[in-house]
Amino acid sequence: MCTAVPVKILDIGDGPMPMGHVSHNGRVVSCCFAYVPEAQVGDYVVIQNGFAIDLLDEESAAASLAAFAEVTAVDTVSST
């Protein structure tokens, strides 16, 4: 199963296949923004397999990240 993760855009380059960087759990990750040309620095996007695939508003991104944190906490507790 693949899980798409919400991340915050740090920078975006130009061109038909614009590459840029996003912040994922405090780590900087490269991705392609070709599928979301309307994305701007500071926006939240969902990435999968190195591509930004959808824009999220800040509220939706926060809710998704909270849900991921909750699931991670449950998995940590249940595996011990």
PDB file of C-alpha atoms in Angstrom:
ATOM      1  CA  MET A   1       0.000   0.000   0.000  1.00  0.00           C
ATOM      2  CA  CYS A   2       1.270   3.473  -0.888  1.00  0.00           C
ATOM      3  CA  THR A   3       0.632   6.421   1.371  1.00  0.00           C
ATOM      4  CA  ALA A   4       0.724   9.985   0.082  1.00  0.00           C
ATOM      5  CA  VAL A   5       2.214  12.407   2.592  1.00  0.00           C
ATOM      6  CA  PRO A   6       1.409  16.121   3.007  1.00  0.00           C
ATOM      7  CA  VAL A   7       4.510  18.341   2.916  1.00  0.00           C
ATOM      8  CA  LYS A   8       5.325  22.072   2.819  1.00  0.00           C
ATOM      9  CA  ILE A   9       6.961  23.538  -0.311  1.00  0.00           C
ATOM     10  CA  LEU A  10      10.348  25.177   0.264  1.00  0.00           C
ATOM     11  CA  ASP A  11      11.281  26.120  -3.318  1.00  0.00           C
ATOM     12  CA  ILE A  12      10.239  25.458  -6.914  1.00  0.00           C
ATOM     13  CA  GLY A  13      12.312  25.755 -10.091  1.00  0.00           C
ATOM     14  CA  ASP A  14      11.181  26.729 -13.596  1.00  0.00           C
ATOM     15  CA  GLY A  15      10.618  24.685 -16.725  1.00  0.00           C
ATOM     16  CA  PRO A  16       8.222  22.076 -18.103  1.00  0.00           C
ATOM     17  CA  MET A  17       9.235  19.589 -15.378  1.00  0.00           C
ATOM     18  CA  PRO A  18       9.804  21.969 -12.458  1.00  0.00           C
ATOM     19  CA  MET A  19      11.739  20.416  -9.603  1.00  0.00           C
ATOM     20  CA  GLY A  20      11.873  21.763  -6.097  1.00  0.00           C
ATOM     21  CA  HIS A  21      12.180  20.883  -2.457  1.00  0.00           C
ATOM     22  CA  VAL A  22       9.682  20.148   0.290  1.00  0.00           C
ATOM     23  CA  SER A  23       9.993  19.665   4.025  1.00  0.00           C
ATOM     24  CA  HIS A  24       9.042  16.166   5.158  1.00  0.00           C
ATOM     25  CA  ASN A  25       9.319  15.522   8.901  1.00  0.00           C
ATOM     26  CA  GLY A  26      12.156  18.046   9.151  1.00  0.00           C
ATOM     27  CA  ARG A  27      13.950  16.464   6.192  1.00  0.00           C
ATOM     28  CA  VAL A  28      14.354  18.198   2.816  1.00  0.00           C
ATOM     29  CA  VAL A  29      13.159  16.053  -0.092  1.00  0.00           C
ATOM     30  CA  SER A  30      13.236  16.775  -3.852  1.00  0.00           C
ATOM     31  CA  CYS A  31      10.096  16.406  -5.924  1.00  0.00           C
ATOM     32  CA  CYS A  32       8.574  17.355  -9.272  1.00  0.00           C
ATOM     33  CA  PHE A  33       5.758  19.921  -9.452  1.00  0.00           C
ATOM     34  CA  ALA A  34       4.614  19.259 -13.057  1.00  0.00           C
ATOM     35  CA  TYR A  35       1.185  17.997 -11.897  1.00  0.00           C
ATOM     36  CA  VAL A  36       0.481  21.070  -9.738  1.00  0.00           C
ATOM     37  CA  PRO A  37       1.737  24.085 -11.730  1.00  0.00           C
ATOM     38  CA  GLU A  38      -0.340  26.411  -9.529  1.00  0.00           C
ATOM     39  CA  ALA A  39       1.646  25.458  -6.405  1.00  0.00           C
ATOM     40  CA  GLN A  40       3.592  28.215  -4.644  1.00  0.00           C
ATOM     41  CA  VAL A  41       6.353  28.262  -2.026  1.00  0.00           C
ATOM     42  CA  GLY A  42       4.737  27.843   1.398  1.00  0.00           C
ATOM     43  CA  ASP A  43       1.804  25.792   0.077  1.00  0.00           C
ATOM     44  CA  TYR A  44       1.181  22.240   1.231  1.00  0.00           C
ATOM     45  CA  VAL A  45       1.082  19.433  -1.318  1.00  0.00           C
ATOM     46  CA  VAL A  46       0.632  15.701  -1.232  1.00  0.00           C
ATOM     47  CA  ILE A  47       3.598  13.846  -2.708  1.00  0.00           C
ATOM     48  CA  GLN A  48       3.831  10.318  -3.962  1.00  0.00           C
ATOM     49  CA  ASN A  49       6.757   8.654  -5.720  1.00  0.00           C
ATOM     50  CA  GLY A  50       8.628  11.962  -6.047  1.00  0.00           C
ATOM     51  CA  PHE A  51       5.735  13.928  -7.576  1.00  0.00           C
ATOM     52  CA  ALA A  52       3.515  16.550  -5.974  1.00  0.00           C
ATOM     53  CA  ILE A  53       0.053  15.277  -6.922  1.00  0.00           C
ATOM     54  CA  ASP A  54      -2.395  17.606  -5.138  1.00  0.00           C
ATOM     55  CA  LEU A  55      -2.565  20.891  -3.248  1.00  0.00           C
ATOM     56  CA  LEU A  56      -3.841  21.016   0.336  1.00  0.00           C
ATOM     57  CA  ASP A  57      -4.916  23.978   2.409  1.00  0.00           C
ATOM     58  CA  GLU A  58      -3.054  24.417   5.702  1.00  0.00           C
ATOM     59  CA  GLU A  59      -5.979  23.090   7.781  1.00  0.00           C
ATOM     60  CA  SER A  60      -6.275  19.879   5.749  1.00  0.00           C
ATOM     61  CA  ALA A  61      -2.512  19.355   5.857  1.00  0.00           C
ATOM     62  CA  ALA A  62      -2.485  19.760   9.653  1.00  0.00           C
ATOM     63  CA  ALA A  63      -5.372  17.294  10.028  1.00  0.00           C
ATOM     64  CA  SER A  64      -3.638  14.717   7.812  1.00  0.00           C
ATOM     65  CA  LEU A  65      -0.329  15.071   9.646  1.00  0.00           C
ATOM     66  CA  ALA A  66      -2.111  14.700  13.006  1.00  0.00           C
ATOM     67  CA  ALA A  67      -3.789  11.516  11.754  1.00  0.00           C
ATOM     68  CA  PHE A  68      -0.414  10.114  10.586  1.00  0.00           C
ATOM     69  CA  ALA A  69       1.087  10.932  14.004  1.00  0.00           C
ATOM     70  CA  GLU A  70      -1.803   9.196  15.749  1.00  0.00           C
ATOM     71  CA  VAL A  71      -1.473   6.059  13.631  1.00  0.00           C
ATOM     72  CA  THR A  72       2.284   6.007  14.206  1.00  0.00           C
ATOM     73  CA  ALA A  73       1.731   6.292  17.968  1.00  0.00           C
ATOM     74  CA  VAL A  74      -0.794   3.434  17.884  1.00  0.00           C
ATOM     75  CA  ASP A  75       1.577   1.248  15.828  1.00  0.00           C
ATOM     76  CA  THR A  76       4.418   1.951  18.254  1.00  0.00           C
ATOM     77  CA  VAL A  77       2.307   1.043  21.263  1.00  0.00           C
ATOM     78  CA  SER A  78       0.793  -2.091  19.732  1.00  0.00           C
ATOM     79  CA  SER A  79       4.146  -3.465  18.529  1.00  0.00           C
ATOM     80  CA  THR A  80       5.736  -3.512  21.993  1.00  0.00           C
TER      81      THR A  80
END
